[in-house]
Tab-separated table of C-alpha atoms and ligand atoms in Angstrom:
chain	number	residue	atom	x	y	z
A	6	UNK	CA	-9.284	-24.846	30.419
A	7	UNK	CA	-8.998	-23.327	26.682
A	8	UNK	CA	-6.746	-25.779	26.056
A	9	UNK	CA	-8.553	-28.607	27.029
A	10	UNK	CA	-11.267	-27.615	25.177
A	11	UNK	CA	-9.488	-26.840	22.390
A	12	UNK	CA	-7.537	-30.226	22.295
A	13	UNK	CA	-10.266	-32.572	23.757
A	14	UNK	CA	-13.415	-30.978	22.172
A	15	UNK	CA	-16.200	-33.190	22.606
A	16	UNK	CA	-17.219	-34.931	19.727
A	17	UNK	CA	-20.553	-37.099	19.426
A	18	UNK	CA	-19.779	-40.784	18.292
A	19	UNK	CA	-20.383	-41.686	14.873
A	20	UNK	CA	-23.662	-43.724	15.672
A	21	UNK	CA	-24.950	-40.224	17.975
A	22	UNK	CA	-28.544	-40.149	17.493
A	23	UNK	CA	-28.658	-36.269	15.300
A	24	UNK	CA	-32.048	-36.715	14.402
A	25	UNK	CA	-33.172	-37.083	18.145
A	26	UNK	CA	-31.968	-33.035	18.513
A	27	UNK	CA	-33.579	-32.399	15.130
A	28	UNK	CA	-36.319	-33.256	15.401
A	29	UNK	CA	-38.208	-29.562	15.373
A	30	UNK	CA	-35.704	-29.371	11.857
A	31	UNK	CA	-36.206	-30.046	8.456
A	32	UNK	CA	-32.781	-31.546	8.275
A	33	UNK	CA	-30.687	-33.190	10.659
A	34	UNK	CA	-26.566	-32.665	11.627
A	35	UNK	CA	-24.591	-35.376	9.350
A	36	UNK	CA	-21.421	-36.816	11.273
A	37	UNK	CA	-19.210	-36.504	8.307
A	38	UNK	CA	-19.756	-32.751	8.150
A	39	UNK	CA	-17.203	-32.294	11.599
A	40	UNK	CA	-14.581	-34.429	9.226
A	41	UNK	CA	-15.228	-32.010	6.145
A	42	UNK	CA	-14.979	-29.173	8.591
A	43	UNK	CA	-12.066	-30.418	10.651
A	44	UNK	CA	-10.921	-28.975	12.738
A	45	UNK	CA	-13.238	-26.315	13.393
A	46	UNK	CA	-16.487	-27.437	13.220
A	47	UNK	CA	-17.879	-29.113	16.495
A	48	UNK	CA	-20.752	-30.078	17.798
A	49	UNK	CA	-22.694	-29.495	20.743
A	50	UNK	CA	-25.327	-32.308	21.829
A	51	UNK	CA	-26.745	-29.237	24.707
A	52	UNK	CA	-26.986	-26.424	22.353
A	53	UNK	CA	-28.222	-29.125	19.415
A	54	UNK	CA	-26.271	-26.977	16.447
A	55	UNK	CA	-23.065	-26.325	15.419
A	56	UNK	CA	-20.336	-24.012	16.431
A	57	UNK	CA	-16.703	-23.023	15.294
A	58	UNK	CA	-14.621	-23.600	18.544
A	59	UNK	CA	-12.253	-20.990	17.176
A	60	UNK	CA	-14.000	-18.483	17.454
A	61	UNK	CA	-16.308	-19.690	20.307
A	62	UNK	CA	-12.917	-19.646	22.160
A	63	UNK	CA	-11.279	-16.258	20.733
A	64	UNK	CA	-14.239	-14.278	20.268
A	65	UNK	CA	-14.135	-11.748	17.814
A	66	UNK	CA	-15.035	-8.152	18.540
A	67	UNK	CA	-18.963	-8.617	18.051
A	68	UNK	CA	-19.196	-5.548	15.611
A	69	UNK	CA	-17.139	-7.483	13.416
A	70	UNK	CA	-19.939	-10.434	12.788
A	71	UNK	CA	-23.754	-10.231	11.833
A	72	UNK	CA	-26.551	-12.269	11.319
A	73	UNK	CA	-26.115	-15.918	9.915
A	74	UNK	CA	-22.223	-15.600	10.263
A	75	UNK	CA	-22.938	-14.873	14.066
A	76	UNK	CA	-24.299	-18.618	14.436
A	77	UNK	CA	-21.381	-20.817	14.638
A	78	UNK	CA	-20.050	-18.314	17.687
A	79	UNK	CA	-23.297	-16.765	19.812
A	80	UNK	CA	-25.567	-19.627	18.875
A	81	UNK	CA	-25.552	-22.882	17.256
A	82	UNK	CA	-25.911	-23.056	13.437
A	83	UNK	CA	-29.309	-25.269	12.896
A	84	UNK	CA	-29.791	-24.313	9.068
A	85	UNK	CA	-28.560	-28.278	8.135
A	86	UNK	CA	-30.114	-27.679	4.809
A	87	UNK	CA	-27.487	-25.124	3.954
A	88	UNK	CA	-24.315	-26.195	5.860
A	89	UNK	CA	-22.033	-25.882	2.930
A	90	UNK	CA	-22.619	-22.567	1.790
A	91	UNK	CA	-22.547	-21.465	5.208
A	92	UNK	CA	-19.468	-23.059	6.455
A	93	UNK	CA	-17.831	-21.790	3.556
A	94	UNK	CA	-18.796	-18.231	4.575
A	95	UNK	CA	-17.736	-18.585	7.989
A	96	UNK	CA	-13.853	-20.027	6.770
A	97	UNK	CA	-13.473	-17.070	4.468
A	98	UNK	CA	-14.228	-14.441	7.412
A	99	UNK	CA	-11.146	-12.100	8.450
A	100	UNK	CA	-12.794	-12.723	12.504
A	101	UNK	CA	-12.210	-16.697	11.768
A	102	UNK	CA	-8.371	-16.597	10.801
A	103	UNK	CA	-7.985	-13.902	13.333
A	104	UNK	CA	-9.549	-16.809	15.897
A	105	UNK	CA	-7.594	-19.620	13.634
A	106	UNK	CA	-4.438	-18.332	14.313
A	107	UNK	CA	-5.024	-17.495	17.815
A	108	UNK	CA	-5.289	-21.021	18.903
A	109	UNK	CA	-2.784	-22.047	16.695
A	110	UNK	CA	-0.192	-19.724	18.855
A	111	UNK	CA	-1.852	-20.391	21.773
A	112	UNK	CA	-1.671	-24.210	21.317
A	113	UNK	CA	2.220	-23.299	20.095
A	114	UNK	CA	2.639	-21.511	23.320
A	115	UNK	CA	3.783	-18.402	20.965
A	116	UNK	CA	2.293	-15.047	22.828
A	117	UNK	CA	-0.918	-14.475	20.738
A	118	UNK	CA	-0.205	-11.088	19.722
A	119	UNK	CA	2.748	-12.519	17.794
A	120	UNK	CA	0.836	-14.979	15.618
A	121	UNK	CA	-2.273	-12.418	15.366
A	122	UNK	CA	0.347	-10.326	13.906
A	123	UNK	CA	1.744	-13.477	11.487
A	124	UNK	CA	-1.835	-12.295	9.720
A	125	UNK	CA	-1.749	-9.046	9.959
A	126	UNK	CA	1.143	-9.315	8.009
A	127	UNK	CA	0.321	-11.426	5.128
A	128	UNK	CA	-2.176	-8.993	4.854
A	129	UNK	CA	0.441	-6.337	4.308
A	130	UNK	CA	3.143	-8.577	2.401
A	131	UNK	CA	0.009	-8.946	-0.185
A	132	UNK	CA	-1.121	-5.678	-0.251
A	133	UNK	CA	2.599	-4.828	-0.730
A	134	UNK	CA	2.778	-6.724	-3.892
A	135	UNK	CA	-0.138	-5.230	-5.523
A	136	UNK	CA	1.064	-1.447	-4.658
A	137	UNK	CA	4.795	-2.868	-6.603
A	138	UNK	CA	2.591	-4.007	-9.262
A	139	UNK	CA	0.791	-0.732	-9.662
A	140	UNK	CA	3.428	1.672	-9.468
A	141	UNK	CA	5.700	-0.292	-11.896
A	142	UNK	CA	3.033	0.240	-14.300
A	143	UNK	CA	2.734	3.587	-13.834
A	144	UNK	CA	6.664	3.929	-13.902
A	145	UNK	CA	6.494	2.265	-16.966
A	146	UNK	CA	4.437	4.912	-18.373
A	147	UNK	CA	6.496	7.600	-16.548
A	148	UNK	CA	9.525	6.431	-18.051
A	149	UNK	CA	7.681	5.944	-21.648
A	150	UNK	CA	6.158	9.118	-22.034
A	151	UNK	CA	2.746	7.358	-21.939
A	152	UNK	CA	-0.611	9.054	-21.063
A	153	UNK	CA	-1.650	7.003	-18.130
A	154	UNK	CA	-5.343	6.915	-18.839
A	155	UNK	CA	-8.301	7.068	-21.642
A	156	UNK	CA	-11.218	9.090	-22.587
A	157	UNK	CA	-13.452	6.879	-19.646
A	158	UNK	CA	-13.018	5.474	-16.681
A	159	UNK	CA	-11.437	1.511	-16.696
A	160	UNK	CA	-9.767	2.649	-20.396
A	161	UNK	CA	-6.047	3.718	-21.059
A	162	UNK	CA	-2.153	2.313	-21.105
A	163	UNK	CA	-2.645	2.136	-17.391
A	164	UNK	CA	-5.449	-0.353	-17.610
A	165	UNK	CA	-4.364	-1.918	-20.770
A	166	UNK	CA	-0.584	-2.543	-18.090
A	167	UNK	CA	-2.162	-4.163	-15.507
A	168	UNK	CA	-4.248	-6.632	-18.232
A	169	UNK	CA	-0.673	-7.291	-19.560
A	170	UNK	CA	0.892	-8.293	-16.275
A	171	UNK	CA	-2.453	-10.624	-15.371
A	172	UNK	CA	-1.549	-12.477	-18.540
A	173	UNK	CA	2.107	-12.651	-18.176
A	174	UNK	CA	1.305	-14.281	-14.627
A	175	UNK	CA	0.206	-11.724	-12.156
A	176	UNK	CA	-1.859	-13.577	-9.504
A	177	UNK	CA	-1.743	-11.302	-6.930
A	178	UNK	CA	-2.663	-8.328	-8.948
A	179	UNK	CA	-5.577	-10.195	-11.041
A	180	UNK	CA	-7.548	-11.474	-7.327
A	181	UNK	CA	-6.962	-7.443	-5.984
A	182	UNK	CA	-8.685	-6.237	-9.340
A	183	UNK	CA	-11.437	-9.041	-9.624
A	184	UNK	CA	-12.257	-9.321	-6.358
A	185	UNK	CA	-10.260	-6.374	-4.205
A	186	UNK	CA	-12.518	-4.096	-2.017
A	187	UNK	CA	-14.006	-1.274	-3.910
A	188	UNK	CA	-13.288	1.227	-1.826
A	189	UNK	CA	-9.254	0.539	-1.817
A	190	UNK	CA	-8.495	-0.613	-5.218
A	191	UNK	CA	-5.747	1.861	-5.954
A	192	UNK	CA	-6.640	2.652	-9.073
A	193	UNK	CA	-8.491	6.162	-8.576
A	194	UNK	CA	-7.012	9.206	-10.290
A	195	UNK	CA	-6.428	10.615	-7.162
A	196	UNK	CA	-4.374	7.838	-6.103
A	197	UNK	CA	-2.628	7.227	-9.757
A	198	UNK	CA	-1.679	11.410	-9.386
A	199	UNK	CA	-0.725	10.414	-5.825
A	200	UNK	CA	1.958	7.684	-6.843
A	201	UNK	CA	3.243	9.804	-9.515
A	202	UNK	CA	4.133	12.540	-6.861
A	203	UNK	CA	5.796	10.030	-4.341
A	204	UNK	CA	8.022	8.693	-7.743
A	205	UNK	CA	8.838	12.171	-7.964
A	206	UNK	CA	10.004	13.049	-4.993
A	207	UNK	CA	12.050	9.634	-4.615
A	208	UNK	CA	13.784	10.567	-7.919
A	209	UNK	CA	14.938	13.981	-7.001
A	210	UNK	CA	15.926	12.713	-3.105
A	211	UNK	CA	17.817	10.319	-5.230
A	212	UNK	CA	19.781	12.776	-7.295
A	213	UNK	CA	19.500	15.808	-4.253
A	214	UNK	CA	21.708	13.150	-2.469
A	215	UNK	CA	24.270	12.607	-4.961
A	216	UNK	CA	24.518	16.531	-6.083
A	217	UNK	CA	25.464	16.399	-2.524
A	218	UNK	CA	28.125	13.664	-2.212
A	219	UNK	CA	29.953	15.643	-5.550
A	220	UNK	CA	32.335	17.972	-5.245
A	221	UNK	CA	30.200	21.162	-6.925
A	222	UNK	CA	27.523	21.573	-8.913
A	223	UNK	CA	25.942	23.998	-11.770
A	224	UNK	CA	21.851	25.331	-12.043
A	225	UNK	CA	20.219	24.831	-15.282
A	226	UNK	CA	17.375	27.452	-14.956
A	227	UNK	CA	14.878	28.219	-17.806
A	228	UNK	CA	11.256	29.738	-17.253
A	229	UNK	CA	7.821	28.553	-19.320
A	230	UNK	CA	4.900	28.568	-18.984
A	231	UNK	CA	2.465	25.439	-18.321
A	232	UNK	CA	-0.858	24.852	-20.159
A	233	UNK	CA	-2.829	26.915	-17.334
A	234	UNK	CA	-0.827	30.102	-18.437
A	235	UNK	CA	0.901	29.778	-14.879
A	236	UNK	CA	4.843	30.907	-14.945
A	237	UNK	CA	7.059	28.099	-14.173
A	238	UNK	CA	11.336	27.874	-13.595
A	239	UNK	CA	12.154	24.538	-14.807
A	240	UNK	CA	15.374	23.921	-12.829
A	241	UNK	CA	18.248	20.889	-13.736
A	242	UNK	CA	21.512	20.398	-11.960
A	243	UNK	CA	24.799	19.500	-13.732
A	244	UNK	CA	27.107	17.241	-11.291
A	245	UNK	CA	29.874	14.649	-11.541
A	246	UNK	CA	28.210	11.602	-10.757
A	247	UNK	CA	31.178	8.999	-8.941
A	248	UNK	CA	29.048	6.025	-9.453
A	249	UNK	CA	28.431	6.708	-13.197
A	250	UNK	CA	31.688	8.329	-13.544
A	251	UNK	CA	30.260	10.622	-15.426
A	252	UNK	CA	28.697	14.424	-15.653
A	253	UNK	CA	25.457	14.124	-15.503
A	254	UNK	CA	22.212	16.778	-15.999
A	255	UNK	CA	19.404	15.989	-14.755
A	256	UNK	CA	15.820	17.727	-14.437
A	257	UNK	CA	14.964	18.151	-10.585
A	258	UNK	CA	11.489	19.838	-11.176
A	259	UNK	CA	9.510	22.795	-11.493
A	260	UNK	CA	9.077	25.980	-9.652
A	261	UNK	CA	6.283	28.517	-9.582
A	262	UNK	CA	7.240	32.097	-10.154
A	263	UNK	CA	5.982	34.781	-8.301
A	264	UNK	CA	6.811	37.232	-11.176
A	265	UNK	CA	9.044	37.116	-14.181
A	266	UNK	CA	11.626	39.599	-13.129
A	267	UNK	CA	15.406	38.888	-12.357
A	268	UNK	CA	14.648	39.272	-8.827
A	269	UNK	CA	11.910	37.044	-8.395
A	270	UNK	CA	13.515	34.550	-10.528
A	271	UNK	CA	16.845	34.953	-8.597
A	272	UNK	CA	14.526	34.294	-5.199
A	273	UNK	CA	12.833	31.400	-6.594
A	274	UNK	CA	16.256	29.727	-7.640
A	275	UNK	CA	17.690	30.266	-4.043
A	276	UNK	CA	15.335	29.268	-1.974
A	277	UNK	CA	15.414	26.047	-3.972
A	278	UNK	CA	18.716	25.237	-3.509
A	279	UNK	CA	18.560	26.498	0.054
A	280	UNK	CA	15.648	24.150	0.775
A	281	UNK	CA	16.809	20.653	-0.798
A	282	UNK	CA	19.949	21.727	1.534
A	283	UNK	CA	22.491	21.817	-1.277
A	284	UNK	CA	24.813	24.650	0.081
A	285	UNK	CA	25.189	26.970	-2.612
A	286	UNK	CA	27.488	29.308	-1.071
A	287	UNK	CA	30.258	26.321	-0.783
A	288	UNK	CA	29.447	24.344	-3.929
A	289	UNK	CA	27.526	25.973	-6.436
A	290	UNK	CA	29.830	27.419	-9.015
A	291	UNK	CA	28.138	27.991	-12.124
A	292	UNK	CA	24.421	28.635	-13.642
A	293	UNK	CA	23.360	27.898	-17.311
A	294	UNK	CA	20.599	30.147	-18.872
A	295	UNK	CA	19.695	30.551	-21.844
A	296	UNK	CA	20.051	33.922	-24.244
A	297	UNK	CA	17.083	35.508	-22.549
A	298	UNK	CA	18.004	38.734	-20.854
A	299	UNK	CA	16.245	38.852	-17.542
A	300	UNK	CA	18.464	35.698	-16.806
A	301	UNK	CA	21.846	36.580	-18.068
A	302	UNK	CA	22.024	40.315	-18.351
A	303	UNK	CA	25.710	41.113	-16.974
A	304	UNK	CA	24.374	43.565	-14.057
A	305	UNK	CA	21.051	43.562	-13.308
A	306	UNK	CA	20.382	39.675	-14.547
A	307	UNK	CA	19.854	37.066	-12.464
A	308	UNK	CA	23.419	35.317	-12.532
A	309	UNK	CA	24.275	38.917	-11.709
A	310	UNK	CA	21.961	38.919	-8.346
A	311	UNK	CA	22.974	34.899	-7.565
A	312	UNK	CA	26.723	35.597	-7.970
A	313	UNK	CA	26.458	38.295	-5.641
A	314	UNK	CA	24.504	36.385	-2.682
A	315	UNK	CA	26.381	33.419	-3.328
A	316	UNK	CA	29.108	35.407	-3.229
A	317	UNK	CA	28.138	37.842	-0.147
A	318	UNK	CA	27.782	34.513	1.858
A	319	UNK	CA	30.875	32.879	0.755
A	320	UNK	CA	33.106	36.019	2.458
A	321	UNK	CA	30.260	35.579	5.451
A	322	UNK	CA	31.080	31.922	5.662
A	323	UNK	CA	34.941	32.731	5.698
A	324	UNK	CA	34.401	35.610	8.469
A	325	UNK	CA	32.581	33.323	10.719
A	326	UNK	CA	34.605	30.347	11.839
B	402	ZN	ZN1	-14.722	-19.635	13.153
């Protein structure tokens, strides 16, 4: 039956009598529209108005259409005056591809759900390419030492980025910022501080994983304190990268101390390396400090507290087999 309908709609001739059903209108139905329309637009001669027989056929979930837009689906569009703008309105709805594709699977015998999901999934592919474009601009500032944003809102590097990569071609990127929902345009400061957290974490999984594939690795450990006044352990790893072939240092992140004695410090430092899983006991074999003496004092210091857990689980890890 739907396909039937959908492949034989009826179609009035081109010599059908459209002012006869208009006659209670101001304008009447003009045959060429269902050729300007085609292939959506039909019309029917016992309703008198126009419908979509898309979305007359795969309904959309009524919460999803209002008003006017309702009219090519739950009633005939009548408004003849104002066809254009309307039709135009009713192509550009997410319910009429939803319906567009429908038919097109189920006319292609592929199982709906598939081809609904052939749009769901441009929609991601393109929202996919504007998150790439955003976060390599912010990389780039990342990786640039460049304050992301400006005194206001709209001003900064970050702005000034995405205004480059519009010019240099950006199409995707310069429809999401001109005419992108409001309420998802990625480009909050809560979302910017968001992406710059996720980078972070990929970049130390990234070098977690190859402290891990090397043989042994050192701690670079030095404590500051951030703009708040708040105690921090800045903490680097030294490791042979194979890849690179080469030793390589890099800064894994900060830690927050709970006080600025050995001890603490000596905690902190552990339960780092015990948490990104990078078996100290088996392959941590040196730290690097610098003069101060809570960190390197010979007994009481923290190398002095590490070496001896490190060491105390070593001989644990040799007793138990
Ligand atoms: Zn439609």
């Amino acid at each position: 039956m739907k396909k039937e309908l959908l492949e034989n709609t009826w179609s009035p001739s081109a010599t059908y009598d459209f002012a006869e059903d208009a006659k209670h209108l101001k304008r009447k139905f003009n045959y060429s529209w269902l050729e300007t329309y085609s292939p959506w637009l039909a019309y029917s001669r016992h309703q008198k108005g126009a419908f979509c027989k898309y979305c007359t056929l795969f309904p959309p979930n009524p919460n999803s259409f209002r008003g006017v837009l309702g009219s090519f689906i739950i009633r005939p569009f009548c408004k003849f005056k104002d066809i254009h703008e309307h039709c135009k309105k009713h192509m550009e709805t997410h319910f009429h591809k939803m319906a567009l594709e429908a038919a097109k699977s189920f006319l292609g015998s592929v199982p709906v759900d598939l081809q609904l999901n052939k749009y769901s999934r441009g929609i991601i592919e393109e929202n996919r390419k504007i998150i790439t474009s955003i976060i390599s601009c912010i990389t780039f500032c990342g990786s640039h030492d460049l304050a992301l944003r400006g005194k206001h809102y709209g001003e900064g590097i970050l702005e000034d980025l995405y205004k480059l990569r519009i010019d240099a071609g950006d199409l995707v990127l310069k429809k999401h910022i001109e005419h992108g929902k409001k309420n998802a345009s990625y480009r909050s400061i809560a979302i910017q501080n968001e992406i710059i957290a996720i980078c972070g974490d990929v970049i130390k999984a990234d070098i977690v994983k190859k402290v891990k594939e090397a043989e042994a690795y050192s701690v670079l450990a030095d404590e500051t304190a951030d703009i708040s006044g708040t105690e921090q352990l800045s903490i680097g790893l030294r490791y042979f990268d194979e890849e690179a072939n080469e030793v390589q240092e890099m800064f894994v992140g900060f830690v927050e101390l709970k006080g600025l004695d050995a001890k603490s410090i000596a905690y902190c430092i552990d339960e780092f390396l015990t948490k990104e899983d990078l078996n100290p006991a088996d392959k941590c074999v040196g730290f690097g400090f610098d003069g101060c003496s809570t960190m390197s004092v010979k007994d009481g210091g923290v190398q002095a507290i590490l070496r001896k857990k490190i060491y105390q689980s070593t001989v644990l890890s040799l007793l138990v087999p």
